CSV table of N, CA and C in Angstrom, one decimal:
chain,number,residue,atom,x,y,z
G,1,UNK,N,0.9,12.9,-25.7
G,1,UNK,CA,0.3,14.2,-25.4
G,1,UNK,C,0.5,14.5,-23.9
G,2,UNK,N,0.9,15.6,-23.6
G,2,UNK,CA,1.1,16.0,-22.2
G,2,UNK,C,-0.1,16.6,-21.6
G,3,UNK,N,-0.5,16.1,-20.4
G,3,UNK,CA,-1.7,16.7,-19.7
G,3,UNK,C,-1.4,18.0,-19.1
G,4,UNK,N,-2.4,18.9,-19.0
G,4,UNK,CA,-2.2,20.2,-18.4
G,4,UNK,C,-2.0,20.0,-16.9
G,5,UNK,N,-1.1,20.7,-16.4
G,5,UNK,CA,-0.7,20.7,-15.0
G,5,UNK,C,-0.5,22.1,-14.4
G,6,UNK,N,-0.8,22.3,-13.2
G,6,UNK,CA,-0.7,23.6,-12.6
G,6,UNK,C,0.8,24.1,-12.7
G,7,UNK,N,1.7,23.2,-12.5
G,7,UNK,CA,3.1,23.5,-12.5
G,7,UNK,C,3.7,23.6,-13.9
G,8,UNK,N,3.0,23.3,-15.0
G,8,UNK,CA,3.6,23.2,-16.3
G,8,UNK,C,3.7,24.6,-17.0
G,9,UNK,N,3.0,25.6,-16.5
G,9,UNK,CA,3.0,26.9,-17.2
G,9,UNK,C,3.3,28.0,-16.2
G,10,UNK,N,4.1,28.9,-16.6
G,10,UNK,CA,4.5,30.1,-15.7
G,10,UNK,C,3.4,31.1,-15.6
G,11,UNK,N,2.6,31.3,-16.7
G,11,UNK,CA,1.6,32.3,-16.6
G,11,UNK,C,0.4,31.9,-17.5
G,12,UNK,N,-0.7,32.6,-17.4
G,12,UNK,CA,-1.9,32.3,-18.3
G,12,UNK,C,-1.5,32.4,-19.7
G,13,UNK,N,-0.7,33.4,-20.1
G,13,UNK,CA,-0.3,33.6,-21.5
G,13,UNK,C,0.4,32.4,-22.1
G,14,UNK,N,1.0,31.5,-21.3
G,14,UNK,CA,1.6,30.3,-21.8
G,14,UNK,C,0.7,29.2,-22.1
G,15,UNK,N,-0.6,29.3,-21.7
G,15,UNK,CA,-1.5,28.2,-22.0
G,15,UNK,C,-1.9,28.1,-23.4
G,16,UNK,N,-2.2,26.9,-23.9
G,16,UNK,CA,-2.6,26.8,-25.3
G,16,UNK,C,-3.8,27.7,-25.6
G,17,UNK,N,-4.0,28.1,-26.9
G,17,UNK,CA,-5.1,29.0,-27.2
G,17,UNK,C,-6.4,28.2,-27.0
G,18,UNK,N,-7.4,28.9,-26.5
G,18,UNK,CA,-8.7,28.3,-26.3
G,18,UNK,C,-8.9,27.7,-24.9
G,19,UNK,N,-7.9,27.5,-24.1
G,19,UNK,CA,-8.0,26.9,-22.8
G,19,UNK,C,-8.8,27.9,-21.8
G,20,UNK,N,-8.4,29.1,-21.8
G,20,UNK,CA,-9.0,30.1,-20.9
G,20,UNK,C,-10.5,30.3,-21.3
G,21,UNK,N,-10.8,30.6,-22.6
G,21,UNK,CA,-12.3,30.7,-22.9
G,21,UNK,C,-13.1,29.5,-22.6
G,22,UNK,N,-12.5,28.3,-22.9
G,22,UNK,CA,-13.2,27.0,-22.6
G,22,UNK,C,-13.4,26.9,-21.1
G,23,UNK,N,-12.4,27.2,-20.3
G,23,UNK,CA,-12.5,27.2,-18.9
G,23,UNK,C,-13.6,28.1,-18.3
G,24,UNK,N,-13.6,29.3,-18.9
G,24,UNK,CA,-14.7,30.3,-18.5
G,24,UNK,C,-16.1,29.8,-18.8
G,25,UNK,N,-16.2,29.3,-20.1
G,25,UNK,CA,-17.5,28.8,-20.5
G,25,UNK,C,-17.9,27.6,-19.6
G,26,UNK,N,-17.0,26.7,-19.3
G,26,UNK,CA,-17.3,25.6,-18.5
G,26,UNK,C,-17.7,26.0,-17.1
G,27,UNK,N,-17.0,27.1,-16.5
G,27,UNK,CA,-17.3,27.6,-15.2
G,27,UNK,C,-18.7,28.2,-15.2
G,28,UNK,N,-19.1,29.0,-16.2
G,28,UNK,CA,-20.4,29.5,-16.2
G,28,UNK,C,-21.5,28.4,-16.3
G,29,UNK,N,-21.2,27.4,-17.1
G,29,UNK,CA,-22.2,26.3,-17.3
G,29,UNK,C,-22.3,25.6,-15.9
G,30,UNK,N,-21.2,25.3,-15.3
G,30,UNK,CA,-21.3,24.6,-14.0
G,30,UNK,C,-22.0,25.5,-12.9
G,31,UNK,N,-21.8,26.8,-12.9
G,31,UNK,CA,-22.5,27.6,-12.0
G,31,UNK,C,-24.0,27.6,-12.2
G,32,UNK,N,-24.4,27.7,-13.5
G,32,UNK,CA,-25.9,27.6,-13.9
G,32,UNK,C,-26.4,26.2,-13.5
G,33,UNK,N,-25.7,25.2,-13.7
G,33,UNK,CA,-26.1,23.8,-13.4
G,33,UNK,C,-26.3,23.7,-11.8
G,34,UNK,N,-25.3,24.3,-11.1
G,34,UNK,CA,-25.4,24.2,-9.7
G,34,UNK,C,-26.6,25.0,-9.1
G,35,UNK,N,-26.9,26.1,-9.6
G,35,UNK,CA,-28.1,26.9,-9.2
G,35,UNK,C,-29.3,26.1,-9.5
G,36,UNK,N,-29.4,25.6,-10.7
G,36,UNK,CA,-30.6,24.8,-11.0
G,36,UNK,C,-30.8,23.6,-10.1
G,37,UNK,N,-29.7,22.8,-9.9
G,37,UNK,CA,-29.8,21.6,-9.1
G,37,UNK,C,-30.1,22.0,-7.6
G,38,UNK,N,-29.6,23.1,-7.2
G,38,UNK,CA,-29.8,23.5,-5.8
G,38,UNK,C,-31.3,23.9,-5.6
G,39,UNK,N,-31.9,24.4,-6.6
G,39,UNK,CA,-33.3,24.8,-6.4
G,39,UNK,C,-34.2,23.5,-6.6
G,40,UNK,N,-33.8,22.6,-7.4
G,40,UNK,CA,-34.6,21.4,-7.6
G,40,UNK,C,-34.4,20.3,-6.5
G,41,UNK,N,-33.2,20.2,-6.0
G,41,UNK,CA,-32.9,19.2,-5.1
G,41,UNK,C,-31.9,19.7,-4.0
G,42,UNK,N,-32.4,20.0,-2.8
G,42,UNK,CA,-31.5,20.6,-1.8
G,42,UNK,C,-30.4,19.6,-1.3
G,43,UNK,N,-30.5,18.3,-1.6
G,43,UNK,CA,-29.5,17.4,-1.2
G,43,UNK,C,-28.2,17.7,-2.0
G,44,UNK,N,-28.4,18.3,-3.2
G,44,UNK,CA,-27.3,18.6,-4.1
G,44,UNK,C,-26.3,19.6,-3.3
G,45,UNK,N,-26.9,20.7,-2.7
G,45,UNK,CA,-26.1,21.7,-2.0
G,45,UNK,C,-25.5,21.2,-0.7
G,46,UNK,N,-26.3,20.4,0.0
G,46,UNK,CA,-25.8,20.0,1.3
G,46,UNK,C,-24.9,18.7,1.4
G,47,UNK,N,-25.0,17.9,0.4
G,47,UNK,CA,-24.3,16.6,0.4
G,47,UNK,C,-23.3,16.5,-0.7
G,48,UNK,N,-23.8,16.7,-1.9
G,48,UNK,CA,-23.0,16.4,-3.1
G,48,UNK,C,-21.9,17.5,-3.3
G,49,UNK,N,-22.2,18.7,-3.1
G,49,UNK,CA,-21.2,19.8,-3.4
G,49,UNK,C,-20.0,19.7,-2.4
G,50,UNK,N,-20.3,19.5,-1.1
G,50,UNK,CA,-19.1,19.3,-0.2
G,50,UNK,C,-18.2,18.1,-0.6
G,51,UNK,N,-18.9,17.0,-1.1
G,51,UNK,CA,-18.1,15.9,-1.5
G,51,UNK,C,-17.2,16.2,-2.7
G,52,UNK,N,-17.8,17.0,-3.6
G,52,UNK,CA,-17.0,17.4,-4.8
G,52,UNK,C,-15.9,18.3,-4.4
G,53,UNK,N,-16.1,19.2,-3.4
G,53,UNK,CA,-15.1,20.1,-2.9
G,53,UNK,C,-13.9,19.3,-2.3
G,54,UNK,N,-14.3,18.3,-1.5
G,54,UNK,CA,-13.3,17.5,-0.8
G,54,UNK,C,-12.5,16.7,-1.9
G,55,UNK,N,-13.1,16.2,-2.9
G,55,UNK,CA,-12.4,15.5,-3.9
G,55,UNK,C,-11.4,16.4,-4.7
G,56,UNK,N,-11.9,17.6,-5.0
G,56,UNK,CA,-11.0,18.6,-5.7
G,56,UNK,C,-9.8,19.0,-4.8
G,57,UNK,N,-10.1,19.2,-3.5
G,57,UNK,CA,-9.0,19.6,-2.6
G,57,UNK,C,-8.0,18.5,-2.5
G,58,UNK,N,-8.5,17.2,-2.4
G,58,UNK,CA,-7.6,16.1,-2.3
G,58,UNK,C,-6.7,16.0,-3.6
G,59,UNK,N,-7.3,16.1,-4.7
G,59,UNK,CA,-6.6,16.1,-6.0
G,59,UNK,C,-5.5,17.2,-6.0
G,60,UNK,N,-5.9,18.4,-5.6
G,60,UNK,CA,-4.9,19.5,-5.6
G,60,UNK,C,-3.8,19.3,-4.6
G,61,UNK,N,-4.1,18.7,-3.5
G,61,UNK,CA,-3.1,18.5,-2.4
G,61,UNK,C,-2.1,17.4,-2.9
G,62,UNK,N,-2.5,16.5,-3.8
G,62,UNK,CA,-1.6,15.5,-4.3
G,62,UNK,C,-0.6,16.1,-5.3
G,63,UNK,N,-1.0,17.2,-5.9
G,63,UNK,CA,-0.2,17.9,-6.9
G,63,UNK,C,0.8,18.9,-6.3
G,64,UNK,N,0.2,19.7,-5.4
G,64,UNK,CA,1.1,20.8,-4.8
G,64,UNK,C,0.9,20.6,-3.3
G,65,UNK,N,2.0,20.9,-2.6
G,65,UNK,CA,2.0,20.8,-1.1
G,65,UNK,C,1.3,22.0,-0.6
G,66,UNK,N,0.1,21.8,0.0
G,66,UNK,CA,-0.7,22.9,0.5
G,66,UNK,C,-0.1,23.5,1.8
G,67,UNK,N,-0.3,24.8,2.0
G,67,UNK,CA,0.1,25.5,3.2
G,67,UNK,C,-1.0,25.4,4.2
G,68,UNK,N,-0.7,25.8,5.5
G,68,UNK,CA,-1.7,25.7,6.5
G,68,UNK,C,-2.8,26.7,6.2
G,69,UNK,N,-2.5,27.8,5.6
G,69,UNK,CA,-3.6,28.8,5.2
G,69,UNK,C,-4.5,28.3,4.2
G,70,UNK,N,-3.9,27.5,3.2
G,70,UNK,CA,-4.7,27.0,2.1
G,70,UNK,C,-5.6,25.9,2.7
G,71,UNK,N,-5.1,25.0,3.6
G,71,UNK,CA,-5.9,24.0,4.2
G,71,UNK,C,-7.1,24.6,5.0
G,72,UNK,N,-6.7,25.7,5.7
G,72,UNK,CA,-7.8,26.4,6.5
G,72,UNK,C,-8.8,27.0,5.6
G,73,UNK,N,-8.4,27.5,4.5
G,73,UNK,CA,-9.4,28.0,3.5
G,73,UNK,C,-10.3,27.0,3.0
G,74,UNK,N,-9.8,25.8,2.7
G,74,UNK,CA,-10.6,24.7,2.2
G,74,UNK,C,-11.6,24.2,3.3
G,75,UNK,N,-11.1,24.1,4.5
G,75,UNK,CA,-12.0,23.7,5.6
G,75,UNK,C,-13.1,24.7,5.8
G,76,UNK,N,-12.7,26.0,5.8
G,76,UNK,CA,-13.8,27.1,5.9
G,76,UNK,C,-14.8,27.0,4.8
G,77,UNK,N,-14.4,26.7,3.6
G,77,UNK,CA,-15.3,26.6,2.5
G,77,UNK,C,-16.3,25.4,2.7
G,78,UNK,N,-15.8,24.3,3.1
G,78,UNK,CA,-16.7,23.1,3.4
G,78,UNK,C,-17.6,23.4,4.5
G,79,UNK,N,-17.1,24.0,5.6
G,79,UNK,CA,-18.0,24.3,6.7
G,79,UNK,C,-19.1,25.3,6.3
G,80,UNK,N,-18.7,26.3,5.5
G,80,UNK,CA,-19.7,27.3,5.1
G,80,UNK,C,-20.8,26.6,4.2
G,81,UNK,N,-20.4,25.7,3.4
G,81,UNK,CA,-21.4,25.0,2.5
G,81,UNK,C,-22.4,24.2,3.4
G,82,UNK,N,-21.8,23.5,4.4
G,82,UNK,CA,-22.7,22.7,5.3
G,82,UNK,C,-23.6,23.6,6.1
G,83,UNK,N,-23.1,24.8,6.6
G,83,UNK,CA,-23.9,25.7,7.4
G,83,UNK,C,-25.0,26.3,6.6
G,84,UNK,N,-24.7,26.7,5.3
G,84,UNK,CA,-25.7,27.2,4.4
G,84,UNK,C,-26.8,26.2,4.2
G,85,UNK,N,-26.4,24.9,4.1
G,85,UNK,CA,-27.4,23.9,3.8
G,85,UNK,C,-28.3,23.7,5.1
G,86,UNK,N,-27.7,23.7,6.3
G,86,UNK,CA,-28.5,23.5,7.5
G,86,UNK,C,-29.4,24.7,7.7
G,87,UNK,N,-28.9,25.9,7.4
G,87,UNK,CA,-29.7,27.1,7.6
G,87,UNK,C,-31.0,27.1,6.7
G,88,UNK,N,-30.9,26.4,5.6
G,88,UNK,CA,-32.1,26.4,4.7
G,88,UNK,C,-33.0,25.3,5.0
G,89,UNK,N,-32.8,24.5,6.1
G,89,UNK,CA,-33.6,23.4,6.4
G,89,UNK,C,-35.1,23.8,6.7
G,90,UNK,N,-35.3,24.9,7.4
G,90,UNK,CA,-36.7,25.3,7.7
G,90,UNK,C,-37.4,25.7,6.4
G,91,UNK,N,-36.7,26.4,5.5
G,91,UNK,CA,-37.3,26.7,4.2
G,91,UNK,C,-37.7,25.5,3.4
G,92,UNK,N,-36.8,24.5,3.4
G,92,UNK,CA,-37.1,23.3,2.7
G,92,UNK,C,-38.2,22.5,3.3
G,93,UNK,N,-38.3,22.5,4.6
G,93,UNK,CA,-39.4,21.8,5.3
G,93,UNK,C,-40.7,22.5,5.0
G,94,UNK,N,-40.8,23.8,5.0
G,94,UNK,CA,-42.0,24.5,4.7
G,94,UNK,C,-42.4,24.3,3.3
G,95,UNK,N,-41.5,24.2,2.4
G,95,UNK,CA,-41.8,24.0,1.0
G,95,UNK,C,-42.3,22.6,0.8
G,96,UNK,N,-41.7,21.6,1.5
G,96,UNK,CA,-42.2,20.2,1.4
G,96,UNK,C,-43.6,20.1,1.9
G,97,UNK,N,-43.9,20.8,3.0
G,97,UNK,CA,-45.3,20.8,3.6
G,97,UNK,C,-46.3,21.5,2.7
G,98,UNK,N,-45.9,22.6,2.0
G,98,UNK,CA,-46.7,23.3,1.1
G,98,UNK,C,-47.0,22.4,-0.1
G,99,UNK,N,-46.0,21.7,-0.6
G,99,UNK,CA,-46.1,20.9,-1.8
G,99,UNK,C,-47.0,19.7,-1.6
G,100,UNK,N,-47.0,19.2,-0.4
G,100,UNK,CA,-47.7,17.9,-0.1
G,100,UNK,C,-49.1,18.2,0.5
G,101,UNK,N,-49.4,19.5,0.8
G,101,UNK,CA,-50.7,19.8,1.4
G,101,UNK,C,-51.8,19.6,0.3
G,102,UNK,N,-53.0,19.1,0.8
G,102,UNK,CA,-54.1,18.8,-0.2
G,102,UNK,C,-54.7,20.1,-0.8
């Protein structure tokens, strides 16, 4: 059995049936899981998500040779995730204080 690869197919129409709907369903599920985890545990957004992005970027870079613009886009995404997490620190601190108040 041949694994799916980015370079294996010329267009989306060449993909096996069910791959696109399954990918869309998985994407929606992952977004819902991400929103839920971000509200329950802020470490998810600030630490785990950037690690996942770095792992995915590394895997993609091994398969295709990235351009400077693509690398810059990945770096900007990771920096944006970290900035968003830091920006919410005051909100998380106030929530912790409110939750632990007698």
